[in-house]
Short mmCIF file of C-alpha atoms in Angstrom, two decimals:
data_model
loop_
_atom_site.label_atom_id
_atom_site.label_comp_id
_atom_site.label_asym_id
_atom_site.label_seq_id
_atom_site.Cartn_x
_atom_site.Cartn_y
_atom_site.Cartn_z
CA UNK A 169 -17.12 32.11 7.00
CA UNK A 170 -19.96 31.11 9.27
CA UNK A 171 -21.71 33.83 11.28
CA UNK A 172 -22.66 31.34 14.03
CA UNK A 173 -20.57 32.16 17.10
CA UNK A 174 -22.06 29.88 19.77
CA UNK A 175 -23.47 26.77 18.06
CA UNK A 176 -25.31 24.15 20.09
CA UNK A 177 -24.44 21.53 17.45
CA UNK A 178 -21.43 21.30 15.16
CA UNK A 179 -21.64 19.11 12.07
CA UNK A 180 -18.28 17.79 10.89
CA UNK A 181 -17.91 17.18 7.16
CA UNK A 182 -14.63 16.31 5.47
CA UNK A 183 -14.36 16.32 1.69
CA UNK A 184 -12.01 14.97 -0.93
CA UNK A 185 -12.90 14.74 -4.63
CA UNK A 186 -16.65 14.44 -4.05
CA UNK A 187 -18.01 16.97 -6.54
CA UNK A 188 -20.77 14.52 -7.55
CA UNK A 189 -22.10 14.04 -4.03
CA UNK A 190 -21.27 16.88 -1.69
CA UNK A 191 -24.12 19.22 -2.67
CA UNK A 192 -26.69 16.67 -1.51
CA UNK A 193 -24.75 16.09 1.72
CA UNK A 194 -24.57 19.81 2.52
CA UNK A 195 -28.22 20.45 1.68
CA UNK A 196 -29.29 17.57 3.94
CA UNK A 197 -27.61 19.38 6.83
CA UNK A 198 -28.92 22.82 5.93
CA UNK A 199 -32.51 21.49 5.72
CA UNK A 200 -32.55 20.64 9.44
CA UNK A 201 -35.47 22.11 11.41
CA UNK A 202 -33.98 23.06 14.78
CA UNK A 203 -34.55 25.35 17.74
CA UNK A 204 -30.85 25.97 18.31
CA UNK A 205 -27.77 27.24 16.48
CA UNK A 206 -25.95 24.88 14.11
CA UNK A 207 -22.61 25.20 12.38
CA UNK A 208 -21.48 23.03 9.48
CA UNK A 209 -17.69 22.77 9.52
CA UNK A 210 -16.35 21.59 6.15
CA UNK A 211 -12.70 20.78 5.53
CA UNK A 212 -11.77 20.22 1.90
CA UNK A 213 -8.64 18.06 1.87
CA UNK A 214 -7.11 19.79 -1.17
CA UNK A 215 -9.45 18.18 -3.70
CA UNK A 216 -8.31 18.12 -7.30
CA UNK A 217 -11.83 18.14 -8.79
CA UNK A 218 -14.62 20.74 -8.58
CA UNK A 219 -15.53 20.08 -4.94
CA UNK A 220 -14.60 23.61 -3.91
CA UNK A 221 -16.73 25.19 -6.64
CA UNK A 222 -19.78 23.25 -5.45
CA UNK A 223 -19.21 24.37 -1.86
CA UNK A 224 -18.58 27.99 -2.82
CA UNK A 225 -21.78 28.08 -4.88
CA UNK A 226 -23.84 26.96 -1.89
CA UNK A 227 -22.06 29.48 0.33
CA UNK A 228 -23.15 32.23 -2.07
CA UNK A 229 -26.70 31.13 -2.84
CA UNK A 230 -28.19 28.98 -0.07
CA UNK A 231 -30.55 30.75 2.40
CA UNK A 232 -28.68 29.11 5.29
CA UNK A 233 -25.18 29.81 4.00
CA UNK A 234 -24.33 31.42 7.34
CA UNK A 235 -24.29 27.92 8.89
CA UNK A 236 -21.25 26.97 6.79
CA UNK A 237 -17.71 27.34 8.09
CA UNK A 238 -15.44 26.32 5.22
CA UNK A 239 -11.73 25.49 5.11
CA UNK A 240 -9.52 24.24 2.31
CA UNK A 241 -6.28 22.47 3.18
CA UNK A 242 -3.20 23.68 1.32
CA UNK A 243 -1.92 20.11 1.07
CA UNK A 244 -3.63 16.74 1.45
CA UNK A 245 -3.74 15.60 5.07
CA UNK A 246 -5.41 12.21 4.66
CA UNK A 247 -8.78 11.15 6.02
CA UNK A 248 -8.14 10.70 9.75
CA UNK A 249 -5.82 13.73 10.17
CA UNK A 250 -8.43 15.82 8.35
CA UNK A 251 -11.13 14.52 10.70
CA UNK A 252 -9.07 15.39 13.77
CA UNK A 253 -8.25 18.82 12.35
CA UNK A 254 -11.95 19.45 11.73
CA UNK A 255 -13.04 18.10 15.14
CA UNK A 256 -10.76 20.66 16.77
CA UNK A 257 -12.65 23.48 15.04
CA UNK A 258 -16.11 22.31 16.06
CA UNK A 259 -17.37 24.56 18.89
CA UNK A 260 -20.75 22.98 19.59
CA UNK A 261 -21.86 21.26 22.79
CA UNK A 262 -22.78 18.35 20.51
CA UNK A 263 -20.95 17.04 17.48
CA UNK A 264 -22.47 15.25 14.50
CA UNK A 265 -20.79 13.73 11.46
CA UNK A 266 -21.99 13.72 7.88
CA UNK A 267 -19.44 12.51 5.36
CA UNK A 268 -19.55 14.39 2.09
CA UNK A 269 -20.71 11.38 0.08
CA UNK A 270 -23.49 10.51 2.56
CA UNK A 271 -26.65 12.44 3.41
CA UNK A 272 -29.50 12.73 5.90
CA UNK A 273 -33.18 12.20 5.05
CA UNK A 274 -34.96 13.40 8.23
CA UNK A 275 -35.42 17.16 8.69
CA UNK A 276 -35.92 16.61 12.42
CA UNK A 277 -32.86 14.43 12.97
CA UNK A 278 -30.71 16.87 14.93
CA UNK A 279 -33.61 18.24 16.96
CA UNK A 280 -34.75 14.76 18.07
CA UNK A 281 -31.26 13.57 18.97
CA UNK A 282 -30.33 16.70 20.90
CA UNK A 283 -33.63 16.65 22.82
CA UNK A 284 -32.91 13.07 23.86
CA UNK A 285 -29.34 13.77 24.96
CA UNK A 286 -30.35 16.95 26.79
CA UNK A 287 -32.89 14.91 28.79
CA UNK A 288 -30.75 11.79 29.40
CA UNK A 289 -27.38 12.68 30.87
CA UNK A 290 -26.32 9.02 31.25
CA UNK A 291 -26.12 8.77 27.45
CA UNK A 292 -23.23 10.32 25.51
CA UNK A 293 -24.26 9.40 21.98
CA UNK A 294 -27.40 8.91 19.91
CA UNK A 295 -27.50 6.98 16.62
CA UNK A 296 -30.18 5.75 14.25
CA UNK A 297 -30.87 3.57 11.23
CA UNK A 298 -29.16 3.85 7.86
CA UNK A 299 -29.43 2.42 4.37
CA UNK A 300 -26.79 1.86 1.70
CA UNK A 301 -26.88 3.26 -1.81
CA UNK A 302 -24.57 2.77 -4.76
CA UNK A 303 -22.85 5.50 -6.73
CA UNK A 304 -26.00 6.01 -8.81
CA UNK A 305 -28.17 6.56 -5.74
CA UNK A 306 -29.97 3.18 -5.91
CA UNK A 307 -30.65 1.50 -2.56
CA UNK A 308 -28.69 -1.73 -2.20
CA UNK A 309 -29.35 -2.41 1.49
CA UNK A 310 -32.43 -1.17 3.31
CA UNK A 311 -31.35 -1.10 6.96
CA UNK A 312 -28.64 -1.85 9.48
CA UNK A 313 -28.62 -5.26 11.18
CA UNK A 314 -31.27 -5.79 13.86
CA UNK A 315 -28.69 -6.66 16.54
CA UNK A 316 -27.23 -3.14 16.19
CA UNK A 317 -30.62 -1.52 16.90
CA UNK A 318 -30.23 -1.40 20.66
CA UNK A 319 -28.77 0.72 23.44
CA UNK A 320 -25.09 -0.02 23.96
CA UNK A 321 -22.48 0.40 26.66
CA UNK A 322 -18.76 -0.21 27.00
CA UNK A 323 -19.13 -3.83 28.08
CA UNK A 324 -21.25 -4.69 25.04
CA UNK A 325 -18.65 -3.11 22.77
CA UNK A 326 -15.94 -5.35 24.25
CA UNK A 327 -17.80 -8.47 23.11
CA UNK A 328 -18.93 -7.74 19.58
CA UNK A 329 -18.44 -5.30 16.73
CA UNK A 330 -21.38 -2.92 16.40
CA UNK A 331 -21.05 -1.03 13.09
CA UNK A 332 -22.87 2.18 13.95
CA UNK A 333 -23.65 4.30 10.89
CA UNK A 334 -21.25 7.23 11.18
CA UNK A 335 -23.65 9.65 9.49
CA UNK A 336 -26.29 8.83 12.10
CA UNK A 337 -24.45 9.83 15.27
CA UNK A 338 -24.71 12.86 17.53
CA UNK A 339 -22.45 12.83 20.59
CA UNK A 340 -21.36 15.09 23.41
CA UNK A 341 -18.44 17.32 22.48
CA UNK A 342 -17.70 18.46 26.04
CA UNK A 343 -16.36 15.23 27.57
CA UNK A 344 -12.73 16.33 27.57
CA UNK A 345 -11.79 13.20 25.65
CA UNK A 346 -8.12 12.85 24.78
CA UNK A 347 -7.33 10.73 21.76
CA UNK A 348 -4.58 8.17 22.46
CA UNK A 349 -1.73 7.77 20.00
CA UNK A 350 -3.21 4.42 18.96
CA UNK A 351 -6.29 6.23 17.70
CA UNK A 352 -4.33 9.02 16.03
CA UNK A 353 -2.07 6.52 14.26
CA UNK A 354 -4.94 4.17 13.38
CA UNK A 355 -7.16 3.84 10.35
CA UNK A 356 -10.67 2.83 11.49
CA UNK A 357 -11.53 6.08 13.23
CA UNK A 358 -15.29 5.67 13.68
CA UNK A 359 -15.48 2.32 15.54
CA UNK A 360 -12.53 3.33 17.72
CA UNK A 361 -14.18 6.68 18.46
CA UNK A 362 -17.42 5.05 19.60
CA UNK A 363 -15.48 2.71 21.93
CA UNK A 364 -13.64 5.69 23.44
CA UNK A 365 -16.90 7.60 23.92
CA UNK A 366 -18.55 4.63 25.62
CA UNK A 367 -16.17 5.06 28.58
CA UNK A 368 -18.18 8.16 29.51
CA UNK A 369 -21.73 6.84 29.12
CA UNK A 370 -24.19 4.79 27.11
CA UNK A 371 -25.06 4.91 23.41
CA UNK A 372 -28.74 5.17 22.46
CA UNK A 373 -30.44 3.74 19.38
CA UNK A 374 -33.13 6.23 18.34
CA UNK A 375 -35.87 4.52 16.32
CA UNK A 376 -37.95 7.64 15.62
CA UNK A 377 -35.55 9.06 13.00
CA UNK A 378 -35.55 8.34 9.28
CA UNK A 379 -32.37 6.57 8.14
CA UNK A 380 -29.29 8.32 6.85
CA UNK A 381 -27.78 7.24 3.52
CA UNK A 382 -24.36 5.61 3.30
CA UNK A 383 -22.92 5.63 -0.19
CA UNK A 384 -20.95 2.67 -1.56
CA UNK A 385 -18.89 3.60 -4.61
CA UNK A 386 -15.71 2.57 -6.36
CA UNK A 387 -13.71 5.48 -4.97
CA UNK A 388 -14.38 4.23 -1.44
CA UNK A 389 -11.33 2.60 0.13
CA UNK A 390 -13.32 -0.13 1.93
CA UNK A 391 -15.22 -1.23 -1.16
CA UNK A 392 -12.01 -1.81 -3.13
CA UNK A 393 -10.44 -4.18 -0.57
CA UNK A 394 -10.39 -7.98 -0.60
CA UNK A 395 -11.89 -9.96 2.28
CA UNK A 396 -8.41 -10.58 3.66
CA UNK A 397 -7.58 -6.88 3.52
CA UNK A 398 -10.83 -6.00 5.29
CA UNK A 399 -10.12 -8.55 8.01
CA UNK A 400 -6.58 -7.20 8.40
CA UNK A 401 -8.00 -3.71 8.74
CA UNK A 402 -10.32 -4.83 11.56
CA UNK A 403 -7.55 -6.87 13.18
CA UNK A 404 -5.23 -3.86 13.25
CA UNK A 405 -8.00 -1.74 14.76
CA UNK A 406 -8.62 -4.08 17.68
CA UNK A 407 -4.92 -4.67 18.24
CA UNK A 408 -4.69 -0.92 18.84
CA UNK A 409 -7.84 -0.97 21.00
CA UNK A 410 -6.21 -3.70 23.12
CA UNK A 411 -3.23 -1.42 23.76
CA UNK A 412 -5.56 1.25 25.11
CA UNK A 413 -7.60 -1.26 27.16
CA UNK A 414 -5.06 -4.01 27.99
CA UNK A 415 -7.16 -5.60 30.74
CA UNK A 416 -10.29 -6.14 28.65
CA UNK A 417 -10.41 -9.81 27.65
CA UNK A 418 -13.31 -9.19 25.28
CA UNK A 419 -11.16 -7.07 22.99
CA UNK A 420 -8.48 -9.78 23.00
CA UNK A 421 -11.09 -12.30 21.86
CA UNK A 422 -12.10 -9.97 19.03
CA UNK A 423 -8.45 -9.85 17.96
CA UNK A 424 -8.39 -13.66 18.04
CA UNK A 425 -11.52 -13.89 15.90
CA UNK A 426 -10.32 -11.36 13.33
CA UNK A 427 -6.95 -13.10 13.11
CA UNK A 428 -8.84 -16.33 12.37
CA UNK A 429 -10.59 -14.50 9.53
CA UNK A 430 -7.28 -13.16 8.25
CA UNK A 431 -5.57 -16.52 7.94
CA UNK A 432 -8.63 -18.18 6.39
CA UNK A 433 -8.92 -15.52 3.68
CA UNK A 434 -5.12 -15.33 3.27
CA UNK A 435 -5.06 -19.04 2.49
CA UNK A 436 -7.89 -18.62 0.02
CA UNK A 437 -6.14 -15.66 -1.65
CA UNK A 438 -2.79 -17.53 -1.63
CA UNK A 439 -1.10 -15.01 0.65
CA UNK A 440 0.91 -17.69 2.37
CA UNK A 441 3.17 -15.49 4.50
CA UNK A 442 0.16 -13.65 5.93
CA UNK A 443 -1.54 -17.01 6.50
CA UNK A 444 1.42 -18.55 8.33
CA UNK A 445 2.12 -15.53 10.53
CA UNK A 446 -1.46 -15.21 11.76
CA UNK A 447 -2.04 -18.95 12.03
CA UNK A 448 0.96 -19.37 14.34
CA UNK A 449 -0.01 -16.37 16.47
CA UNK A 450 -3.53 -17.69 17.02
CA UNK A 451 -2.29 -21.22 17.68
CA UNK A 452 -0.05 -19.89 20.46
CA UNK A 453 -2.95 -17.83 21.81
CA UNK A 454 -5.05 -21.01 22.25
CA UNK A 455 -2.52 -22.98 24.30
CA UNK A 456 -3.72 -21.78 27.71
CA UNK A 457 -7.47 -21.68 27.07
CA UNK A 458 -9.68 -24.70 26.37
CA UNK A 459 -12.47 -22.55 24.92
CA UNK A 460 -10.10 -20.74 22.52
CA UNK A 461 -8.45 -24.04 21.58
CA UNK A 462 -11.84 -25.58 20.75
CA UNK A 463 -12.90 -22.56 18.70
CA UNK A 464 -9.59 -22.65 16.85
CA UNK A 465 -9.92 -26.29 15.86
CA UNK A 466 -13.62 -26.00 15.06
CA UNK A 467 -12.54 -23.47 12.47
CA UNK A 468 -10.36 -26.12 10.81
CA UNK A 469 -13.40 -28.37 10.40
CA UNK A 470 -15.35 -25.49 8.89
CA UNK A 471 -12.52 -24.71 6.49
CA UNK A 472 -12.40 -28.32 5.31
CA UNK A 473 -16.18 -28.47 4.96
CA UNK A 474 -16.16 -25.34 2.79
CA UNK A 475 -13.13 -26.56 0.83
CA UNK A 476 -10.94 -23.67 1.94
CA UNK A 477 -8.11 -26.20 2.11
CA UNK A 478 -7.53 -28.16 -1.09
#
């Protein structure tokens, strides 16, 4: 059990069957050079491999083992419920996330982000660059997209999807945010979380921090999905976002665009029921908007050009 009673920063780490990766993740947190108290809250979601043994070894041997606050679930909760359970045990003024198969590379990450947020009250979140690695640790993508490397606010997030690297964020944990049922019952917790946080202030891209590492491996749920399944996942997310923000037309347009993606990929993957359902819904959505109608029919021309219809 951690000896830190009043942390300035809490780091949330959930774990499930990550014995190969979690030691590097934990050590990347414990290497942080900071002028404040940090707690690392780890919730092991009843792993069936040796994840617990790896954690326990670090808790016994690492010089900063007092940072670690460790829990093991008696039964598997699932990813989002485990996140929410862990969030509720994070006591810090600021909260950071490091998934157990990712890791940080900058020893000054937390110090730099907290200094910025302490000095800029209009911002609620800081994030930075990231790179992707495969299961063997080889870099497969060097950086996030350039359009993401900018300060963001709620209005920007209503118009485009900004995939912030989850392992890069530090955000205020004292906003009194209440998670709506749409978030609790959803699946894409990170994008939804950043949208909810943006109601309270701006999000800052911090360029002076070395990138975090995001691991792509076969056990990852996203990596194993088809393009149609990924589009459905994003569609379901923004359908739930629309229920929380029913007056924001930008979110409705994102739903429209993801539904277009769904029916295109459903046709390609010969999922004809999924194709027909989403095609009809988007057709009806275009009837009272010239711009949506044009975008809808332009997509047909693109599909024909790329031989999606044969």
